[in-house]
PDB file of C-alpha atoms in Angstrom:
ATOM      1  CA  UNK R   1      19.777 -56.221  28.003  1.00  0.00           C
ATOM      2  CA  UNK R   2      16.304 -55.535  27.345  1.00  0.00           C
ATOM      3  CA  UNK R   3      16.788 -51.869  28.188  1.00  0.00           C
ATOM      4  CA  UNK R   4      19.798 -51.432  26.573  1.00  0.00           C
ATOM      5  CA  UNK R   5      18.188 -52.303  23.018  1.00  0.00           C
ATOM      6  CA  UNK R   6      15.069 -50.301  23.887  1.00  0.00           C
ATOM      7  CA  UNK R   7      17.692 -47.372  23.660  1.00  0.00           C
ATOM      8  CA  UNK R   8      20.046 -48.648  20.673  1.00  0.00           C
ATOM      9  CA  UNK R   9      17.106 -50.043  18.460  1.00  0.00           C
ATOM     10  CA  UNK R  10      15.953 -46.407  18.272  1.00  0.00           C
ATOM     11  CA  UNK R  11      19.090 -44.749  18.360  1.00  0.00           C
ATOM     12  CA  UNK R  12      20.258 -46.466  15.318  1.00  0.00           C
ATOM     13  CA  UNK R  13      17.406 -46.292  13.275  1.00  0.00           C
ATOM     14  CA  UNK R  14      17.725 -42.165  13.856  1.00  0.00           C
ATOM     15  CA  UNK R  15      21.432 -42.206  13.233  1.00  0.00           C
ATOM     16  CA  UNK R  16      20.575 -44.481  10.416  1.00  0.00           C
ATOM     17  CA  UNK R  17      17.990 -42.573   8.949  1.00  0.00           C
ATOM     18  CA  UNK R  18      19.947 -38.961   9.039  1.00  0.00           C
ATOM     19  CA  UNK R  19      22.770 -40.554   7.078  1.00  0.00           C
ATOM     20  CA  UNK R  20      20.706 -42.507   5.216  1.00  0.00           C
ATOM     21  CA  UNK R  21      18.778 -39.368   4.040  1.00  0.00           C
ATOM     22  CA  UNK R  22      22.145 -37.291   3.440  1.00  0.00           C
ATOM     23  CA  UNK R  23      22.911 -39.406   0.758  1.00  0.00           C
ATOM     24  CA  UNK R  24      19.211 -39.497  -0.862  1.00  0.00           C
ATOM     25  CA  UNK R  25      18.695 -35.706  -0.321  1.00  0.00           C
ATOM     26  CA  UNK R  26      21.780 -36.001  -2.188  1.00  0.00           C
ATOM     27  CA  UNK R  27      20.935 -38.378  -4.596  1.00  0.00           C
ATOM     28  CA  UNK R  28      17.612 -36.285  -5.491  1.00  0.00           C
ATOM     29  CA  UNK R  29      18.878 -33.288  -5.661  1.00  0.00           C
ATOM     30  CA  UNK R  30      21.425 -34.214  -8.516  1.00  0.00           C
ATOM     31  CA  UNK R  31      18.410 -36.655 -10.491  1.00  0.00           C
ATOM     32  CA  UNK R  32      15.133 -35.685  -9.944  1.00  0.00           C
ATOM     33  CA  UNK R  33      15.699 -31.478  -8.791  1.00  0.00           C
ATOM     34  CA  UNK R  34      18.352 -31.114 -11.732  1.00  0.00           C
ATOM     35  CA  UNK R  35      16.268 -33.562 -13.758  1.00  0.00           C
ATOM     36  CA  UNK R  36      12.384 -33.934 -14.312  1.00  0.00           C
ATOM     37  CA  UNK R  37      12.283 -31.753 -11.456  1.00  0.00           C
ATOM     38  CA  UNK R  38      13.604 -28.992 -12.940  1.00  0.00           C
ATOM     39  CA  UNK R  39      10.423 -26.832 -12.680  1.00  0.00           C
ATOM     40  CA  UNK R  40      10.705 -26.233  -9.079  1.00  0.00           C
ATOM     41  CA  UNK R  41      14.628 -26.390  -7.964  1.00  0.00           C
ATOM     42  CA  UNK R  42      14.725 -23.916 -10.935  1.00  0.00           C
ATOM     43  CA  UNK R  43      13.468 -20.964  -8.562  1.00  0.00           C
ATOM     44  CA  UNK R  44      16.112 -21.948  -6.160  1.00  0.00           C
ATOM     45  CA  UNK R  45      19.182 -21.249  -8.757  1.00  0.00           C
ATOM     46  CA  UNK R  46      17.566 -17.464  -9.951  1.00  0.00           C
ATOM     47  CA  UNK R  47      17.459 -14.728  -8.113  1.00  0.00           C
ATOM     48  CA  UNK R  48      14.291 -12.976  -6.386  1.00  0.00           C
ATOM     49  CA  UNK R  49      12.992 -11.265  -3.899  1.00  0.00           C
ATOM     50  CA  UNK R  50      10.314 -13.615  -2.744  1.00  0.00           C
ATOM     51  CA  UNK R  51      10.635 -15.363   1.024  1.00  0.00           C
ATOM     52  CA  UNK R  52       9.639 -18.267  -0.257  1.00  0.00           C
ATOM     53  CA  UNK R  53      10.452 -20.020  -3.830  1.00  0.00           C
ATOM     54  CA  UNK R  54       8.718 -23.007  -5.435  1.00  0.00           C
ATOM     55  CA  UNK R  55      11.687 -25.376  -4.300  1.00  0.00           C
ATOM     56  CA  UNK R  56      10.626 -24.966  -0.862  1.00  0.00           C
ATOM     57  CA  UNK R  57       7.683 -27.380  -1.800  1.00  0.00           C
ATOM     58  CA  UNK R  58      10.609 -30.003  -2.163  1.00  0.00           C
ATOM     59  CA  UNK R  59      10.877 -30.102   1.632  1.00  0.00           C
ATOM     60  CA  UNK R  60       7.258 -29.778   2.233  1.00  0.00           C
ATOM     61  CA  UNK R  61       6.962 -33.154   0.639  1.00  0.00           C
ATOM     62  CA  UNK R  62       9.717 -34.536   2.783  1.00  0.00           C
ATOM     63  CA  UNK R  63       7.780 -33.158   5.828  1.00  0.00           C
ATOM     64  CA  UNK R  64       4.333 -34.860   4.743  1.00  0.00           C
ATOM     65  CA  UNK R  65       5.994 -38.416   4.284  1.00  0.00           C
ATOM     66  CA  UNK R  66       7.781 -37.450   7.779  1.00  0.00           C
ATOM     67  CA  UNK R  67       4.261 -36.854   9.114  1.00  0.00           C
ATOM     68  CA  UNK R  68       2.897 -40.090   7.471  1.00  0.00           C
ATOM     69  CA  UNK R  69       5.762 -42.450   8.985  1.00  0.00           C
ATOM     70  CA  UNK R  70       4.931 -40.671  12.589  1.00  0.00           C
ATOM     71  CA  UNK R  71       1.354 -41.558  11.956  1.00  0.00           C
ATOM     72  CA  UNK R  72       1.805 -44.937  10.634  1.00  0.00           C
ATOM     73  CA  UNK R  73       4.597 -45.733  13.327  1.00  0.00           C
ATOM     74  CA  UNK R  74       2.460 -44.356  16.495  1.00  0.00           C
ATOM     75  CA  UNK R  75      -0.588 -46.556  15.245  1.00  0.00           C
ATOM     76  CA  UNK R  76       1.307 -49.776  13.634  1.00  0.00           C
ATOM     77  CA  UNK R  77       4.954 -50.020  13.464  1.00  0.00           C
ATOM     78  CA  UNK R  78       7.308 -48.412  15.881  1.00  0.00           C
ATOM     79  CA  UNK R  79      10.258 -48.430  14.159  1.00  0.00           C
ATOM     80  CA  UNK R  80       8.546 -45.979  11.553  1.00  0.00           C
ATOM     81  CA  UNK R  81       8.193 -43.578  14.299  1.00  0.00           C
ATOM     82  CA  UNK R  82      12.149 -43.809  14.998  1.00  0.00           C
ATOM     83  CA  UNK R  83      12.811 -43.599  11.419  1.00  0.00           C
ATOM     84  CA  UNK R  84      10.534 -40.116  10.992  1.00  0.00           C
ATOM     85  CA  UNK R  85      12.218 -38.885  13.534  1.00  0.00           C
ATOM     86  CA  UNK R  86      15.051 -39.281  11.682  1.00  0.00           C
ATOM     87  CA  UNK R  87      14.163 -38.036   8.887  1.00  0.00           C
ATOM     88  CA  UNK R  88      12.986 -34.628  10.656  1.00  0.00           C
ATOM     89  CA  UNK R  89      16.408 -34.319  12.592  1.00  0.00           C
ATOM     90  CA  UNK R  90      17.765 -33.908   8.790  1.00  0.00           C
ATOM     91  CA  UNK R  91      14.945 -31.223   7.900  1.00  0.00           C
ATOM     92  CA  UNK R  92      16.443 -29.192  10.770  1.00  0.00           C
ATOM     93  CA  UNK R  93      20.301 -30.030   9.354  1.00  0.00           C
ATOM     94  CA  UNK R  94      19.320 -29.060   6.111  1.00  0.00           C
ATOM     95  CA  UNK R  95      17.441 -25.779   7.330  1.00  0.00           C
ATOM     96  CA  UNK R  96      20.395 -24.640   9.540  1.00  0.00           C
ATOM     97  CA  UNK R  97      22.944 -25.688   7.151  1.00  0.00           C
ATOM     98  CA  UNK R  98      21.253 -25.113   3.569  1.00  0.00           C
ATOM     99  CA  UNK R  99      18.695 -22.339   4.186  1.00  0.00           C
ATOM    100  CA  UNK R 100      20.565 -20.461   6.924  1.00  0.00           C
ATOM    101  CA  UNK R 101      24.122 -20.646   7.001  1.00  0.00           C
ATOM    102  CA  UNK R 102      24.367 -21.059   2.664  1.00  0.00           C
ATOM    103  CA  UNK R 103      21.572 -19.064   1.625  1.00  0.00           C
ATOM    104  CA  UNK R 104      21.263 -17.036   4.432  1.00  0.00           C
ATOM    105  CA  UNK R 105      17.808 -17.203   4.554  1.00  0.00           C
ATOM    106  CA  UNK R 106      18.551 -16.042   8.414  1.00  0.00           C
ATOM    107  CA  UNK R 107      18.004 -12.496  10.166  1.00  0.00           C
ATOM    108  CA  UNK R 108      21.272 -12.565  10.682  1.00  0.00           C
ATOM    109  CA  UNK R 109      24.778 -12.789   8.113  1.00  0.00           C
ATOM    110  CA  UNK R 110      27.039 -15.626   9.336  1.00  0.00           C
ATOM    111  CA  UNK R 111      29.984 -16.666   6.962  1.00  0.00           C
ATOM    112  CA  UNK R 112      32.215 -19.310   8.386  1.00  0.00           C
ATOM    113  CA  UNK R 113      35.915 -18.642   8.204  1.00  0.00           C
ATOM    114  CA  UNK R 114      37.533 -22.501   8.754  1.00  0.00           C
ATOM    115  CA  UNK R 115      36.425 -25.862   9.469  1.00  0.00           C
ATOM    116  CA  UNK R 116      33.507 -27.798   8.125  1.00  0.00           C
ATOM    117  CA  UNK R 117      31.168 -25.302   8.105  1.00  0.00           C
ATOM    118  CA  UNK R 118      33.535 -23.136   5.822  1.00  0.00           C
ATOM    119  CA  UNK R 119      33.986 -26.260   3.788  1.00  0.00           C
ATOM    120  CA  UNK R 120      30.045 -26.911   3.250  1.00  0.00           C
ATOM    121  CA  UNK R 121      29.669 -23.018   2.550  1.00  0.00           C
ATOM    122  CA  UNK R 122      31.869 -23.432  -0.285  1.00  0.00           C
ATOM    123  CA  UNK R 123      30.783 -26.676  -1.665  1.00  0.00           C
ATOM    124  CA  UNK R 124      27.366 -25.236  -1.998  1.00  0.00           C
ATOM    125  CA  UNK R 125      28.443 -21.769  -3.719  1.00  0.00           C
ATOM    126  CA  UNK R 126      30.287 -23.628  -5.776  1.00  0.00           C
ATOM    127  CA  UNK R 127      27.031 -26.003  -6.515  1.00  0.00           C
ATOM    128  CA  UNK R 128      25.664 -22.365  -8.272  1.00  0.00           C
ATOM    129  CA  UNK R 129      28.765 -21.142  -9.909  1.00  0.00           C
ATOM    130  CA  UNK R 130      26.920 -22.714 -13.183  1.00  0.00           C
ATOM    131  CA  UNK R 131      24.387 -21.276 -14.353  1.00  0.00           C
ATOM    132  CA  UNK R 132      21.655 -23.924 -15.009  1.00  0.00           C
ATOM    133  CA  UNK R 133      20.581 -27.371 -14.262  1.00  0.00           C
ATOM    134  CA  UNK R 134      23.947 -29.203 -16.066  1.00  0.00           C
ATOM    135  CA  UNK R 135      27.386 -29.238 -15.311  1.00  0.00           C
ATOM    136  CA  UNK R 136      26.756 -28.648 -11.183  1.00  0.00           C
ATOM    137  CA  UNK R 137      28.801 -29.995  -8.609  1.00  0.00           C
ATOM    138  CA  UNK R 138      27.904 -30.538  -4.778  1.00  0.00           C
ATOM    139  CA  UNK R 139      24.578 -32.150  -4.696  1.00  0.00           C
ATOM    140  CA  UNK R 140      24.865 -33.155  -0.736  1.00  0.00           C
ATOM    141  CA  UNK R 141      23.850 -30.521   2.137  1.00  0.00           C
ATOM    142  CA  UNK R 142      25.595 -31.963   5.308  1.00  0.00           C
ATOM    143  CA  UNK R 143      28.779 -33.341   3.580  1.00  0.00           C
ATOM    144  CA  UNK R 144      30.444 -31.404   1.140  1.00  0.00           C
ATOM    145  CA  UNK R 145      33.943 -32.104  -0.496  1.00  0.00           C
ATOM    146  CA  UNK R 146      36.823 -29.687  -0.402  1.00  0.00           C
ATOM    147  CA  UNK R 147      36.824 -26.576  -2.598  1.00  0.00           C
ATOM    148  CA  UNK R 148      40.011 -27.422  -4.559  1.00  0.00           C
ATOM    149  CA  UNK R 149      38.353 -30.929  -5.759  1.00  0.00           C
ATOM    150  CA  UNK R 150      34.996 -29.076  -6.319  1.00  0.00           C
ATOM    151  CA  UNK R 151      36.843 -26.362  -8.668  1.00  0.00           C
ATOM    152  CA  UNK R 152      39.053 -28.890 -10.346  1.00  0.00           C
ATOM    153  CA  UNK R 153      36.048 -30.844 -11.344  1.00  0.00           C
ATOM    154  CA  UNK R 154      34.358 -27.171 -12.544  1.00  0.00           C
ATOM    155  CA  UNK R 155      37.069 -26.587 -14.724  1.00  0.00           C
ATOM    156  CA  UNK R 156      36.846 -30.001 -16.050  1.00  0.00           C
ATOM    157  CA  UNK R 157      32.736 -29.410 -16.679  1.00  0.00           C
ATOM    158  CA  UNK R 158      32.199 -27.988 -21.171  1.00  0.00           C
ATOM    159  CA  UNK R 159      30.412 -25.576 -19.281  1.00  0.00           C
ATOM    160  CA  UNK R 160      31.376 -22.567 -18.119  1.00  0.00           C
ATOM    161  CA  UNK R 161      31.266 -21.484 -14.435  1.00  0.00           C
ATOM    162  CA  UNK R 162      31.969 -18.264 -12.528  1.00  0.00           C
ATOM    163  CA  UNK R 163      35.425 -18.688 -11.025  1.00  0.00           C
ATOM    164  CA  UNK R 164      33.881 -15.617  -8.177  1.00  0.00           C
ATOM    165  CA  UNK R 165      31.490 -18.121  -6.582  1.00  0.00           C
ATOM    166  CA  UNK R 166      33.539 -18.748  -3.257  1.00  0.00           C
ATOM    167  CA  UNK R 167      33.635 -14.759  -3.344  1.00  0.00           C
ATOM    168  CA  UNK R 168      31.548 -13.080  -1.088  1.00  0.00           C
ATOM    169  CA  UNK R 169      30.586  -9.841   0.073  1.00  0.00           C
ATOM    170  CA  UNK R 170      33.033 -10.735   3.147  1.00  0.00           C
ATOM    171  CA  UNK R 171      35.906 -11.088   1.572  1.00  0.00           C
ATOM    172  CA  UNK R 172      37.487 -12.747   3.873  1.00  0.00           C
ATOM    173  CA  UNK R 173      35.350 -15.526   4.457  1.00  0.00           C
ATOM    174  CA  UNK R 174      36.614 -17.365   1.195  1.00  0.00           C
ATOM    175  CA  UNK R 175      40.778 -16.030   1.966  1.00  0.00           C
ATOM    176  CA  UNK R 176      40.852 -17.705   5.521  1.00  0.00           C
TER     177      UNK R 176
END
């Protein structure tokens, strides 16, 4: 018994934590980086050139409190140690899923054609078809609703959205 807890205890508190943080990643993303935090998610919603934009700080943060529950949890309490690991497994979702297969932020161009991954890729496109902070839909990077509720929701928003955001330069990404 005792060794099948030493493996569940942790197990659940890093299952725990990576849905756990799906919905708060969510959470923030629609309250404080489309509301007081405006100043930096702004960079991520205009163009440029740059590598790197002033969001990107958003997930430094996320990686120092990581680094302070490893610290606290290797000296103190275990289960913090579970629970950054946690929420690091979700830094590496949200970079493969977010930064590389939405924003391409990859050396490489990879547009899903069905499936979940298709599904996430449009959620998030459509998350930019408005320009500006209000009237966005999509806040979530793992889970995304379908594209049909997403677009009936747009065209429900005052404000006005470009219908060509599940466009893309492969055409048929968005037709499949």
């Amino acid at each position: 018994m005792e060794v099948v807890l030493s493996y569940l205890v942790p197990t659940v508190l890093v299952v725990g934590t990576v849905v756990f943080m799906e919905w708060f990643a969510a959470w923030s993303h629609e309250h404080i980086m489309h509301g007081w935090g405006w100043k930096w998610h702004k960079s991520h919603h205009e163009p440029h050139d740059e590598t790197l934009e002033k969001n990107d700080l958003y997930a430094v943060i996320f990686a120092c409190f990581a680094v302070a529950l490893f610290w606290i949890g290797s000296a103190w309490l275990w289960p913090l140690w579970w629970i950054a690991v946690g929420i690091s497994l979700y830094g590496v979702l949200y970079f493969f899923m977010h930064d590389g297969l939405v924003h391409q932020r990859w050396p490489f161009k990879y547009v899903p054609r069905k499936g979940y991954l298709k599904r996430v890729y449009q959620a998030h496109r459509l998350h930019h078809a408005v320009e500006g902070r209000d009237g966005c839909v999509s806040f979530g990077f793992v889970y995304a609703e379908p594209a049909d509720r997403l677009v009936k929701k747009l065209q429900e928003n005052k404000r006005k959205y470009d219908p060509r955001a599940l466009q893309d330069e492969d055409q048929q990404a968005v037709s499949n």
